[in-house]
C-alpha positions as a Markdown table, in Angstrom:
| # | Residue | x | y | z |
|---|---|---|---|---|
| 1 | Met | 24.1 | -9.1 | -36.4 |
| 2 | Gln | 21.4 | -11.9 | -37.9 |
| 3 | Leu | 19.6 | -9.9 | -40.8 |
| 4 | Asn | 15.5 | -10.0 | -40.9 |
| 5 | Ile | 14.8 | -8.8 | -44.6 |
| 6 | Ser | 11.9 | -8.4 | -46.2 |
| 7 | Ala | 11.3 | -8.2 | -49.8 |
| 8 | Pro | 12.9 | -5.3 | -51.2 |
| 9 | Val | 11.1 | -2.2 | -52.2 |
| 10 | Asn | 11.9 | 0.7 | -54.7 |
| 11 | Leu | 12.0 | 3.4 | -52.9 |
| 12 | Asp | 10.8 | 6.4 | -54.8 |
| 13 | Leu | 13.5 | 9.0 | -53.9 |
| 14 | His | 13.7 | 12.5 | -55.4 |
| 15 | Val | 17.1 | 14.7 | -56.5 |
| 16 | Pro | 16.4 | 17.7 | -55.1 |
| 17 | Lys | 16.5 | 20.3 | -57.9 |
| 18 | Asp | 19.5 | 22.8 | -55.9 |
| 19 | Phe | 21.7 | 19.7 | -56.2 |
| 20 | Val | 21.5 | 18.0 | -60.0 |
| 21 | Arg | 24.7 | 18.5 | -61.2 |
| 22 | Gly | 26.1 | 15.8 | -58.2 |
| 23 | Cys | 25.7 | 14.5 | -55.3 |
| 24 | Pro | 27.6 | 17.5 | -52.9 |
| 25 | Arg | 30.4 | 16.7 | -50.9 |
| 26 | Ser | 28.8 | 16.7 | -47.9 |
| 27 | Val | 26.1 | 14.2 | -48.3 |
| 28 | Arg | 29.1 | 11.8 | -49.5 |
| 29 | Met | 30.7 | 12.8 | -46.2 |
| 30 | Asp | 27.2 | 11.9 | -44.1 |
| 31 | Ile | 26.6 | 8.1 | -45.7 |
| 32 | Asp | 30.3 | 7.3 | -45.0 |
| 33 | His | 30.2 | 8.6 | -40.9 |
| 34 | Leu | 27.1 | 6.4 | -41.0 |
| 35 | Leu | 28.6 | 3.4 | -42.3 |
| 36 | Leu | 31.6 | 3.6 | -40.6 |
| 37 | Ala | 29.5 | 4.1 | -37.0 |
| 38 | Ile | 27.5 | 0.6 | -38.3 |
| 39 | Glu | 30.9 | -0.8 | -38.3 |
| 40 | Ala | 31.4 | 0.7 | -35.0 |
| 41 | Leu | 28.6 | -1.0 | -33.7 |
| 42 | Asp | 29.2 | -4.9 | -35.0 |
| 43 | Leu | 32.5 | -6.2 | -36.4 |
| 44 | Glu | 31.0 | -8.1 | -38.8 |
| 45 | Ala | 28.8 | -5.0 | -40.2 |
| 46 | Val | 30.8 | -5.4 | -43.9 |
| 47 | Glu | 30.4 | -8.6 | -44.5 |
| 48 | Val | 26.9 | -8.2 | -43.4 |
| 49 | Met | 26.9 | -4.6 | -46.3 |
| 50 | Leu | 27.6 | -6.8 | -48.9 |
| 51 | Val | 25.4 | -9.9 | -48.2 |
| 52 | Leu | 22.6 | -6.7 | -48.1 |
| 53 | Ile | 23.8 | -6.2 | -51.5 |
| 54 | Glu | 22.8 | -9.3 | -52.9 |
| 55 | Gln | 19.8 | -9.5 | -50.8 |
| 56 | Leu | 18.7 | -5.9 | -51.3 |
| 57 | Gly | 19.0 | -6.4 | -55.6 |
| 58 | Leu | 21.9 | -4.0 | -55.7 |
| 59 | Gln | 24.7 | -6.1 | -57.5 |
| 60 | Lys | 23.7 | -3.3 | -60.9 |
| 61 | Thr | 24.9 | -0.7 | -58.4 |
| 62 | Ile | 27.6 | -2.6 | -56.1 |
| 63 | Pro | 28.6 | -5.0 | -58.0 |
| 64 | Ser | 31.7 | -6.4 | -56.0 |
| 65 | Arg | 32.9 | -6.0 | -52.6 |
| 66 | Val | 35.8 | -3.1 | -54.6 |
| 67 | Ala | 33.0 | -1.4 | -56.0 |
| 68 | Phe | 31.6 | -1.1 | -52.6 |
| 69 | Trp | 34.7 | 0.4 | -51.0 |
| 70 | Arg | 35.7 | 3.3 | -54.0 |
| 71 | Leu | 31.8 | 4.3 | -53.3 |
| 72 | Arg | 32.9 | 4.7 | -49.9 |
| 73 | Asn | 35.6 | 5.8 | -50.5 |
| 74 | Thr | 34.5 | 9.0 | -52.4 |
| 75 | Asn | 34.4 | 10.6 | -48.8 |
| 76 | Pro | 36.8 | 13.4 | -49.0 |
| 77 | Leu | 37.8 | 12.8 | -45.6 |
| 78 | Arg | 39.4 | 9.3 | -46.2 |
| 79 | Arg | 42.6 | 8.7 | -46.8 |
| 80 | Asn | 42.6 | 6.7 | -50.1 |
| 81 | Tyr | 40.4 | 9.4 | -51.2 |
| 82 | Gln | 38.8 | 8.2 | -54.2 |
| 83 | Arg | 38.4 | 11.9 | -57.1 |
| 84 | Ala | 35.1 | 10.8 | -58.1 |
| 85 | Ser | 31.2 | 11.8 | -57.1 |
| 86 | Leu | 28.9 | 9.0 | -56.3 |
| 87 | Ser | 25.9 | 8.3 | -59.0 |
| 88 | Trp | 22.3 | 9.1 | -57.7 |
| 89 | Asp | 21.4 | 5.0 | -57.8 |
| 90 | Glu | 24.9 | 4.7 | -55.5 |
| 91 | Leu | 23.5 | 7.3 | -53.2 |
| 92 | Lys | 20.5 | 5.2 | -52.9 |
| 93 | Ala | 22.3 | 2.5 | -52.4 |
| 94 | Leu | 23.9 | 3.5 | -49.5 |
| 95 | Val | 20.8 | 4.8 | -47.8 |
| 96 | Lys | 19.2 | 1.5 | -48.5 |
| 97 | Ile | 21.6 | -0.6 | -46.8 |
| 98 | Val | 22.0 | 2.2 | -44.0 |
| 99 | Cys | 18.0 | 1.9 | -43.4 |
| 100 | Thr | 17.9 | -2.1 | -42.9 |
| 101 | Ile | 20.9 | -1.8 | -41.1 |
| 102 | Ala | 19.8 | 0.6 | -38.2 |
| 103 | Lys | 16.4 | -1.3 | -38.2 |
| 104 | Gln | 18.3 | -4.5 | -37.3 |
| 105 | Leu | 20.3 | -2.5 | -34.5 |
| 106 | Asp | 17.4 | -0.3 | -32.8 |
| 107 | Thr | 17.3 | -2.4 | -29.8 |
| 108 | Gly | 20.7 | -1.6 | -29.4 |
| 109 | Leu | 20.9 | 1.9 | -30.9 |
| 110 | Arg | 17.9 | 2.9 | -27.9 |
| 111 | Leu | 19.9 | 1.2 | -24.9 |
| 112 | Leu | 23.0 | 3.4 | -26.7 |
| 113 | Leu | 21.5 | 6.7 | -26.9 |
| 114 | Ser | 19.3 | 6.1 | -23.3 |
| 115 | Thr | 22.3 | 5.1 | -21.3 |
| 116 | His | 24.6 | 8.4 | -22.9 |
| 117 | Gln | 21.3 | 10.0 | -21.6 |
| 118 | Gln | 21.8 | 9.2 | -18.5 |
| 119 | Met | 25.4 | 9.6 | -18.1 |
| 120 | Ile | 24.5 | 13.2 | -18.6 |
| 121 | Glu | 21.8 | 13.7 | -16.1 |
| 122 | Gly | 24.6 | 11.3 | -13.7 |
| 123 | Lys | 22.2 | 8.4 | -13.1 |
| 124 | Ile | 24.6 | 5.7 | -14.2 |
| 125 | Glu | 25.0 | 4.9 | -11.1 |
| 126 | Ala | 22.4 | 5.1 | -8.8 |
| 127 | Leu | 20.6 | 2.4 | -11.8 |
| 128 | Gly | 23.5 | 0.1 | -11.6 |
| 129 | Leu | 24.0 | 0.7 | -15.6 |
| 130 | Gln | 27.9 | 0.3 | -15.6 |
| 131 | Gln | 27.9 | -2.5 | -18.2 |
| 132 | Asn | 25.3 | -0.1 | -20.7 |
| 133 | Gln | 28.4 | 2.7 | -20.1 |
| 134 | Gly | 31.6 | -0.1 | -21.1 |
| 135 | Phe | 29.1 | -1.2 | -23.9 |
| 136 | Leu | 28.7 | 2.5 | -25.3 |
| 137 | Glu | 32.6 | 3.2 | -24.6 |
| 138 | Ser | 33.5 | 0.3 | -26.1 |
| 139 | Tyr | 31.3 | 2.1 | -29.7 |
| 140 | Ile | 32.5 | 5.3 | -29.0 |
| 141 | Asp | 36.8 | 3.8 | -28.5 |
| 142 | Arg | 36.0 | 1.7 | -32.0 |
| 143 | Phe | 34.7 | 4.1 | -33.2 |
| 144 | Thr | 37.3 | 6.8 | -33.1 |
| 145 | Ser | 39.6 | 4.2 | -33.5 |
| 146 | Leu | 37.6 | 3.5 | -37.5 |
| 147 | Tyr | 38.3 | 7.6 | -38.1 |
| 148 | Ile | 41.5 | 8.1 | -37.2 |
| 149 | Gly | 42.8 | 4.9 | -38.6 |
| 150 | Arg | 40.6 | 5.7 | -42.3 |
| 151 | Met | 41.0 | 9.5 | -42.4 |
| 152 | Arg | 43.6 | 11.4 | -43.5 |
| 153 | Ser | 46.2 | 12.3 | -41.1 |
| 154 | Pro | 46.6 | 15.1 | -39.5 |
| 155 | Ser | 42.6 | 14.0 | -38.6 |
| 156 | Pro | 39.9 | 16.8 | -39.6 |
| 157 | Leu | 38.6 | 16.7 | -36.1 |
| 158 | Lys | 39.7 | 16.6 | -32.4 |
| 159 | Lys | 39.4 | 12.9 | -30.1 |
| 160 | Glu | 36.1 | 14.9 | -28.4 |
| 161 | Glu | 34.6 | 16.0 | -32.0 |
| 162 | Ile | 35.1 | 12.5 | -32.5 |
| 163 | Arg | 34.1 | 11.4 | -29.6 |
| 164 | Glu | 30.9 | 14.0 | -30.1 |
| 165 | Leu | 30.3 | 12.7 | -34.2 |
| 166 | Ala | 29.7 | 9.1 | -33.1 |
| 167 | Leu | 27.0 | 10.1 | -30.9 |
| 168 | Gln | 25.1 | 12.1 | -33.1 |
| 169 | Leu | 25.6 | 9.7 | -35.9 |
| 170 | Leu | 23.9 | 6.8 | -33.6 |
| 171 | Thr | 20.8 | 9.5 | -33.1 |
| 172 | Arg | 20.8 | 10.0 | -37.3 |
| 173 | Leu | 20.8 | 6.5 | -37.5 |
| 174 | Leu | 18.1 | 5.9 | -35.3 |
| 175 | Leu | 15.6 | 8.1 | -36.6 |
| 176 | Cys | 16.3 | 6.1 | -39.4 |
| 177 | Ser | 15.2 | 2.9 | -38.4 |
| 178 | Gly | 11.6 | 3.8 | -38.0 |
| 179 | Val | 9.4 | 3.6 | -40.6 |
| 180 | Ala | 10.3 | 6.0 | -43.6 |
| 181 | Gly | 13.4 | 6.1 | -42.4 |
| 182 | Glu | 15.3 | 6.1 | -45.9 |
| 183 | Phe | 13.0 | 9.7 | -46.7 |
| 184 | Arg | 14.4 | 10.7 | -43.4 |
| 185 | Leu | 17.4 | 9.6 | -44.1 |
| 186 | Trp | 17.8 | 10.9 | -47.3 |
| 187 | Asn | 15.9 | 14.4 | -46.9 |
| 188 | Ser | 18.6 | 14.7 | -44.0 |
| 189 | Leu | 21.4 | 14.2 | -46.0 |
| 190 | Phe | 20.0 | 17.3 | -48.1 |
| 191 | Asp | 20.0 | 19.5 | -45.1 |
| 192 | Gly | 22.1 | 22.5 | -44.8 |
| 193 | Ala | 24.4 | 21.1 | -48.0 |
| 194 | Ile | 25.3 | 23.3 | -50.2 |
| 195 | Ala | 25.3 | 22.6 | -54.3 |
């Protein structure tokens, strides 16, 4: 993945007043799942994320690879769950990373989602888009493998539920790839979350 990064922008993402006690469990799960979906889309995604930390000026919040790993492991579903929460600055940094990468993946995300829609409608064969279907299935297989490999065992989700999660995450990534994506993602993370 080639990065096309403009100068970092200082976002004014407000913490909803109901969540002043800390980052909810569901938010930590959601942000980690989005990062996992990015990894499934691009095999070099972790290295790209580490480069982005520097390019976006986030080293104060995420000073090292180990610190990044620890943030990812605040997801309570992880095998290596760190019984800790994310600070608001850490969550904002992860939102910036997700949205920056989603912008780079915009075209691929649209392709995968339209392919999924064409599969539902049974149009793949007629349109000759079997290769696109292969790309989508590869993404779902990689996501499933990453999910099963990194989340606690036995998996809290069945294989079909993991597949559904992988598809939902594509839609969420596409939504945060556009203008004001950071604000959209930030607000969606708290939608339905319990303080």
